[in-house]
Coordinates of C-alpha atoms in Angstrom, one line a residue:
X29 CA -0.1 0.2 0.3
X30 CA 1.5 4.0 -0.3
X31 CA 3.3 5.3 2.1
X32 CA 2.1 7.9 3.8
X33 CA 4.6 10.9 5.2
X34 CA 4.5 12.0 8.7
X35 CA 2.9 14.9 7.7
X36 CA 0.2 13.5 5.6
X37 CA -0.6 11.3 9.1
X38 CA -0.4 13.8 11.2
X39 CA -2.8 16.3 8.8
X40 CA -5.2 13.1 8.4
X41 CA -5.6 12.9 12.5
X42 CA -6.1 16.5 13.0
X43 CA -9.1 16.0 10.1
X44 CA -10.5 13.7 12.3
X45 CA -10.1 15.1 15.4
X46 CA -11.5 18.6 13.8
X47 CA -15.1 16.7 12.8
X48 CA -15.2 16.2 17.1
X49 CA -14.2 19.6 17.6
X50 CA -17.0 21.0 14.8
X51 CA -19.6 18.6 16.9
X52 CA -18.4 20.1 20.2
X53 CA -19.1 23.6 18.9
X54 CA -22.4 22.7 17.3
X55 CA -24.0 21.3 20.5
X56 CA -22.1 23.7 22.9
X57 CA -20.2 21.0 24.5
X58 CA -16.7 22.4 26.3
X59 CA -14.9 19.0 25.9
X60 CA -15.0 15.3 25.0
X61 CA -12.9 12.8 27.4
X62 CA -12.1 9.2 25.6
X63 CA -10.4 6.8 27.6
X64 CA -8.8 3.5 26.8
X65 CA -7.9 1.3 29.3
X66 CA -7.6 -2.5 30.3
X67 CA -11.3 -1.8 32.2
X68 CA -12.6 -0.5 28.5
X69 CA -10.5 -0.7 25.3
X70 CA -11.7 2.3 23.1
X71 CA -10.8 2.4 19.2
X72 CA -11.1 6.1 19.2
X73 CA -7.8 6.7 20.7
X74 CA -6.2 5.0 17.6
X75 CA -8.8 6.7 15.5
X76 CA -7.9 9.8 16.6
X77 CA -4.0 10.1 17.5
X78 CA -2.6 6.8 16.4
X79 CA -2.1 6.1 19.3
X80 CA -2.2 1.7 20.4
X81 CA -3.1 1.6 23.5
X82 CA -3.7 3.0 27.1
X83 CA -4.2 6.5 27.0
X84 CA -6.9 9.9 27.6
X85 CA -7.7 11.8 25.3
X86 CA -9.2 15.1 25.7
X87 CA -10.9 17.3 22.6
X88 CA -11.9 20.5 23.7
X89 CA -14.1 23.0 21.8
X90 CA -11.3 25.1 21.1
X91 CA -9.1 22.4 19.6
X92 CA -5.6 22.1 20.8
X93 CA -6.3 18.5 22.0
X94 CA -4.2 16.8 25.0
X95 CA -3.2 12.8 24.9
X96 CA -2.2 11.3 28.2
X97 CA -0.7 8.0 27.6
X98 CA 1.0 5.1 29.9
X99 CA 3.5 4.9 27.5
X100 CA 5.0 8.1 27.1
X101 CA 7.7 7.1 24.7
X102 CA 5.5 4.8 22.6
X103 CA 3.2 7.6 22.2
X104 CA 5.9 10.3 21.6
X105 CA 6.8 7.8 18.4
X106 CA 3.5 6.9 16.8
X107 CA 0.9 9.3 18.3
X108 CA 0.2 12.4 16.3
X109 CA -2.0 15.0 18.8
X110 CA -1.4 18.8 20.0
X111 CA 0.3 18.1 23.1
X112 CA 1.4 14.6 24.9
X113 CA 1.5 14.8 29.2
X114 CA 2.4 11.4 30.2
X115 CA 0.1 9.9 32.4
X116 CA 2.7 9.5 35.3
X117 CA 2.9 13.4 36.0
X118 CA -1.0 12.4 37.9
X119 CA 0.5 9.0 39.3
X120 CA -1.4 7.2 36.8
X121 CA -4.5 8.5 38.0
X122 CA -7.6 9.2 36.0
X123 CA -9.8 11.8 37.1
X124 CA -6.8 14.0 38.3
X125 CA -5.6 14.2 35.0
X126 CA -8.8 14.9 33.2
X127 CA -9.5 17.6 35.7
X128 CA -6.0 18.9 35.5
X129 CA -5.9 19.4 31.8
X130 CA -9.8 20.5 32.0
X131 CA -8.5 23.3 34.1
X132 CA -6.1 24.5 30.9
X133 CA -8.9 24.6 28.4
X134 CA -10.0 28.1 28.5
X135 CA -13.1 29.6 27.7
X136 CA -16.4 27.7 26.0
X137 CA -19.0 25.9 27.6
X138 CA -18.8 23.9 31.0
X139 CA -20.0 21.2 29.6
X140 CA -17.6 18.1 29.4
X141 CA -18.9 14.7 28.1
X142 CA -17.3 11.5 29.6
X143 CA -17.3 7.6 28.4
X144 CA -20.9 6.2 28.4
X145 CA -19.5 2.8 29.9
X146 CA -18.3 5.1 32.7
X147 CA -19.6 3.3 36.3
X148 CA -22.1 5.1 38.2
X149 CA -19.7 5.3 41.5
X150 CA -17.1 6.7 38.9
X151 CA -19.5 9.3 37.9
X152 CA -20.2 10.6 40.9
X153 CA -16.5 10.8 41.7
X154 CA -15.8 12.8 38.4
X155 CA -19.4 15.1 39.2
X156 CA -17.7 15.8 42.6
X157 CA -13.9 16.4 41.7
X158 CA -14.8 18.4 38.4
X159 CA -16.9 20.9 40.4
X160 CA -16.8 24.0 37.7
X161 CA -17.2 21.4 34.8
X162 CA -20.9 20.1 34.1
X163 CA -20.1 16.4 33.8
X164 CA -22.2 14.5 31.0
X165 CA -22.3 10.8 30.7
X166 CA -25.1 9.9 28.5
X167 CA -26.3 8.0 25.2
X168 CA -26.6 10.0 21.9
X169 CA -23.3 11.7 23.1
X170 CA -20.1 12.5 21.1
X171 CA -19.0 9.2 21.9
X172 CA -21.6 8.0 19.8
X173 CA -20.6 10.5 16.9
X174 CA -17.1 9.2 17.0
X175 CA -18.6 6.0 16.1
X176 CA -20.7 6.8 13.2
X177 CA -17.8 8.8 11.8
X178 CA -15.3 5.5 12.1
X179 CA -18.6 3.7 10.7
X180 CA -17.1 5.3 7.3
X181 CA -14.0 4.9 6.2
X182 CA -11.8 7.6 4.7
X183 CA -8.7 6.3 2.1
X184 CA -6.1 5.7 4.7
X185 CA -8.4 3.3 6.2
X186 CA -9.8 1.7 3.3
X187 CA -6.0 1.1 2.5
X188 CA -5.3 -0.5 5.4
X189 CA -8.2 -2.7 5.4
X190 CA -7.3 -3.4 1.6
X191 CA -4.4 -4.8 2.8
X192 CA -5.0 -6.8 5.1
X193 CA -7.9 -9.0 3.0
X194 CA -5.0 -9.2 0.4
X195 CA -2.6 -11.2 3.0
X196 CA -5.9 -13.0 4.2
X197 CA -6.4 -14.0 0.6
X198 CA -2.8 -15.3 0.3
X199 CA -3.2 -17.2 3.8
X200 CA -6.3 -18.6 2.7
X201 CA -4.6 -20.1 -0.8
X202 CA -1.8 -21.4 1.0
X203 CA -4.3 -23.0 3.2
X204 CA -6.3 -24.5 0.0
X205 CA -2.8 -25.7 -1.1
X206 CA -1.6 -27.4 2.0
X207 CA -5.2 -29.0 2.8
X208 CA -5.0 -30.4 -0.8
X209 CA -1.7 -31.9 -0.5
X210 CA -2.3 -33.3 2.9
X211 CA 0.1 -31.0 5.0
X212 CA -2.9 -29.8 7.2
X213 CA -4.2 -32.3 9.1
X214 CA -5.4 -30.9 12.6
X215 CA -7.3 -27.6 13.4
X216 CA -4.6 -26.4 15.4
X217 CA -2.1 -26.9 12.4
X218 CA -3.9 -24.4 10.5
X219 CA -4.6 -21.9 13.2
X220 CA -0.9 -22.0 13.6
X221 CA -0.1 -21.3 9.8
X222 CA -2.4 -18.3 10.1
X223 CA -0.7 -16.9 13.2
X224 CA 3.0 -17.6 11.7
X225 CA 1.9 -16.6 7.7
X226 CA 0.2 -13.1 9.2
X227 CA 3.2 -12.0 11.1
X228 CA 5.6 -12.8 7.8
X229 CA 3.6 -10.4 5.9
X230 CA 4.2 -7.5 7.9
X231 CA 0.7 -7.9 10.0
X232 CA 0.1 -7.0 13.8
X233 CA -1.9 -9.7 14.7
X234 CA -4.9 -11.8 14.2
X235 CA -7.7 -9.9 14.0
X236 CA -9.5 -12.4 16.7
X237 CA -8.7 -15.7 17.9
X238 CA -9.2 -18.2 15.1
X239 CA -11.9 -19.9 14.9
X240 CA -11.0 -23.8 12.9
X241 CA -13.5 -26.6 13.7
X242 CA -13.5 -29.9 11.7
X243 CA -16.5 -32.0 11.2
X244 CA -17.5 -32.9 14.5
X245 CA -17.4 -29.2 16.2
X246 CA -18.6 -27.1 12.9
X247 CA -22.0 -27.3 14.0
X248 CA -21.2 -24.5 16.3
X249 CA -21.5 -20.8 15.2
X250 CA -18.0 -19.8 17.2
X251 CA -16.4 -23.2 17.8
X252 CA -15.4 -23.4 22.2
X253 CA -12.5 -23.5 22.0
X254 CA -11.5 -21.7 19.1
X255 CA -9.2 -24.8 18.1
X256 CA -8.2 -28.3 18.8
X257 CA -5.6 -31.3 18.1
X258 CA -9.0 -32.3 16.7
X259 CA -8.7 -33.5 13.1
X260 CA -9.2 -30.5 10.1
X261 CA -10.7 -31.1 7.9
X262 CA -12.4 -34.1 8.0
X263 CA -15.1 -36.2 6.0
X264 CA -18.0 -33.5 5.9
X265 CA -18.2 -30.1 6.4
X266 CA -15.4 -27.7 8.1
X267 CA -15.3 -24.3 9.1
X268 CA -12.2 -21.8 9.7
X269 CA -13.1 -17.9 10.5
X270 CA -9.9 -15.8 10.9
X271 CA -8.9 -12.1 10.6
X272 CA -5.5 -10.7 10.2
X273 CA -4.8 -6.8 11.2
X274 CA -2.6 -4.2 9.1
X275 CA -1.8 -1.4 10.8
X276 CA -4.8 -1.3 13.1
X277 CA -7.3 -2.5 10.5
X278 CA -8.8 -6.1 10.0
X279 CA -10.1 -8.5 7.8
X280 CA -12.7 -11.1 8.3
X281 CA -13.3 -14.1 6.9
X282 CA -14.9 -17.5 6.9
X283 CA -14.4 -20.4 4.4
X284 CA -16.1 -24.2 4.6
X285 CA -14.3 -26.8 3.2
X286 CA -16.6 -29.7 2.0
X287 CA -14.8 -32.8 1.9
X288 CA -15.6 -36.5 0.8
X289 CA -19.0 -37.4 0.2
X290 CA -21.6 -35.4 1.8
X291 CA -25.3 -36.4 2.4
X292 CA -28.2 -34.7 0.3
X293 CA -28.7 -32.5 3.8
X294 CA -25.2 -31.1 4.1
X295 CA -25.5 -30.5 -0.3
X296 CA -28.4 -28.1 0.9
X297 CA -26.9 -26.7 3.5
X298 CA -23.8 -25.5 1.0
X299 CA -26.2 -24.8 -1.9
X300 CA -28.3 -22.6 0.6
X301 CA -25.8 -20.5 2.2
X302 CA -23.9 -19.9 -1.4
X303 CA -27.5 -18.7 -2.5
X304 CA -28.0 -16.1 -0.2
X305 CA -24.0 -14.9 -0.2
X306 CA -25.0 -14.6 -4.5
X307 CA -28.5 -12.6 -3.7
X308 CA -27.6 -10.7 -0.7
X309 CA -25.2 -9.0 -2.2
X310 CA -26.8 -7.4 -4.6
X311 CA -28.4 -5.2 -1.6
X312 CA -25.0 -4.2 -0.7
X313 CA -25.2 -1.0 -2.1
X314 CA -25.5 3.2 -1.0
X315 CA -28.7 4.1 0.0
X316 CA -30.3 0.6 0.5
X317 CA -31.3 0.0 4.2
X318 CA -28.9 -2.6 6.1
X319 CA -31.7 -4.4 7.1
X320 CA -33.2 -5.3 3.7
X321 CA -30.1 -8.1 3.4
X322 CA -30.5 -9.7 6.1
X323 CA -34.3 -10.4 5.5
X324 CA -33.3 -11.4 2.1
X325 CA -31.2 -13.7 3.4
X326 CA -33.9 -14.8 6.3
X327 CA -36.3 -15.3 3.4
X328 CA -34.4 -17.6 1.2
X329 CA -33.7 -19.9 4.5
X330 CA -37.0 -19.9 5.8
X331 CA -38.3 -21.3 2.3
X332 CA -36.3 -24.2 3.2
X333 CA -37.4 -24.0 6.7
X334 CA -34.2 -23.0 8.0
X335 CA -32.9 -20.2 10.1
X336 CA -29.5 -18.6 10.6
X337 CA -28.9 -18.1 14.3
X338 CA -26.7 -14.7 13.8
X339 CA -27.0 -11.5 11.7
X340 CA -25.9 -11.3 8.1
X341 CA -22.9 -8.6 8.6
X342 CA -21.5 -6.2 10.4
X343 CA -19.2 -3.4 9.9
X344 CA -15.1 -4.1 10.1
X345 CA -12.4 -1.4 11.0
X346 CA -10.2 -0.8 14.2
X347 CA -12.5 -3.5 15.8
X348 CA -13.7 -6.7 14.2
X349 CA -17.6 -5.7 15.1
X350 CA -18.3 -2.6 14.3
X351 CA -21.5 -0.3 13.2
X352 CA -23.6 -0.9 11.9
X353 CA -25.0 -4.4 12.0
X354 CA -26.5 -6.2 8.8
X355 CA -29.6 -6.9 10.7
X356 CA -33.2 -7.0 10.2
X357 CA -33.9 -5.5 13.6
X358 CA -31.7 -2.3 12.5
X359 CA -33.9 0.8 12.1
X360 CA -34.8 0.9 8.1
X361 CA -32.9 4.6 8.4
X362 CA -29.5 3.1 8.5
X363 CA -28.5 2.6 5.0
X364 CA -25.2 1.5 3.4
X365 CA -23.1 4.2 2.7
X366 CA -20.1 4.7 0.2
X367 CA -17.2 3.7 2.1
X368 CA -18.4 1.4 4.6
X369 CA -16.5 -2.1 5.3
X370 CA -18.9 -4.6 6.0
X371 CA -19.0 -8.5 6.2
X372 CA -21.4 -10.5 4.0
X373 CA -21.9 -14.0 6.4
X374 CA -24.6 -16.2 5.6
X375 CA -24.2 -18.9 7.8
X376 CA -26.7 -22.5 8.4
X377 CA -25.9 -24.7 11.4
X378 CA -27.7 -28.3 12.4
X379 CA -26.0 -30.8 14.8
X380 CA -26.0 -33.7 13.1
X381 CA -24.8 -32.5 9.3
X382 CA -22.4 -29.6 10.8
X383 CA -22.1 -26.1 9.6
X384 CA -21.7 -24.0 6.8
X385 CA -20.6 -20.3 6.6
X386 CA -19.3 -17.7 3.8
X387 CA -17.9 -14.9 4.8
X388 CA -16.0 -11.7 3.0
X389 CA -15.4 -8.0 3.2
X390 CA -17.3 -5.7 1.2
X391 CA -16.6 -2.0 0.4
X392 CA -19.5 0.2 0.0
X393 CA -18.6 2.3 -3.0
X394 CA -20.5 4.9 -4.8
X395 CA -22.6 3.1 -7.3
X396 CA -22.1 -0.3 -5.9
X397 CA -19.8 -2.7 -3.9
X398 CA -16.5 -4.3 -4.1
X399 CA -15.9 -7.8 -2.4
X400 CA -12.1 -7.2 -1.3
X401 CA -11.7 -10.9 0.1
X402 CA -12.2 -14.2 -1.5
X403 CA -13.2 -16.6 0.8
X404 CA -15.1 -19.8 -0.6
X405 CA -16.3 -22.8 -0.2
X406 CA -13.7 -25.4 -0.9
X407 CA -14.8 -29.3 -2.0
X408 CA -12.6 -32.0 -1.5

């Protein structure tokens, strides 16, 4: 992918934070506080600064954002923010760190919004210690606005996800080759191959714990444990669900391997899932309510007296599950928009016959969509 200069990255993060500043001014909010910690991970920190973990970010109404990282050295090397102040200056105490830096914010509204996930006892501590500020902890806040911003990817995010998808495709091709040659024999074999190959190609990590389930376990939507020493793939239906992360952005794919002579019921599962994938892709277009795609899949399965026990897809990005959910329960005014990256993953599961899921990542474009991964049903 394209190499971005430091100046380009600085402008990128500034432009993202500026949207929050504009929101604060439109809604008469003095400052927004974002917190990433072991208690609650917050991808907005990385989205707005590039910093990867454990930090407080304060974006005031007047701009001049402040990053308060636990690892000051790391932040100085990778983060982009107007000011970086080490967390150790405040003895690693969250509220004193927020209080001290809010006091440096001059002018504007006295309202400050803290994360909606803040426990009520801690909220009361904020109210007590930020006496001159009106502390707000609520839904439909600046934090929800940040989530909506992240739902539509900019060019950099799309490029990073494309690279994750490209590497994931390389891994899928290698898996198929080694399955056909007999080199991969167990669930552990394929999971460790993914881990090794993703690192070899410059990825940060896998997007989540790999899920490899042979025929004895493929009836599970998310097999537990994720992988074992069990045979993979064996005769019947086997699943593999994995993603890889490049510059923070993850892919998410699931392939099904159908091996040996199958029953009529297993063949039906394969046919229905492929039909749903092909049919629903046509609805992944700008302006179409996301719920319609899921309703289409459910209709296909219902005619065969089958039921899909999960949604048809979800957004991907800095997190493996992001807004929007491609669900029949989603509000009708939530529509696909150009720049969204969403999965398309119809699946059916039967305790006796096993499971089938086919998942690929789809970029919504101005005039339709582009499937950026190439997961598939593999027959042996």
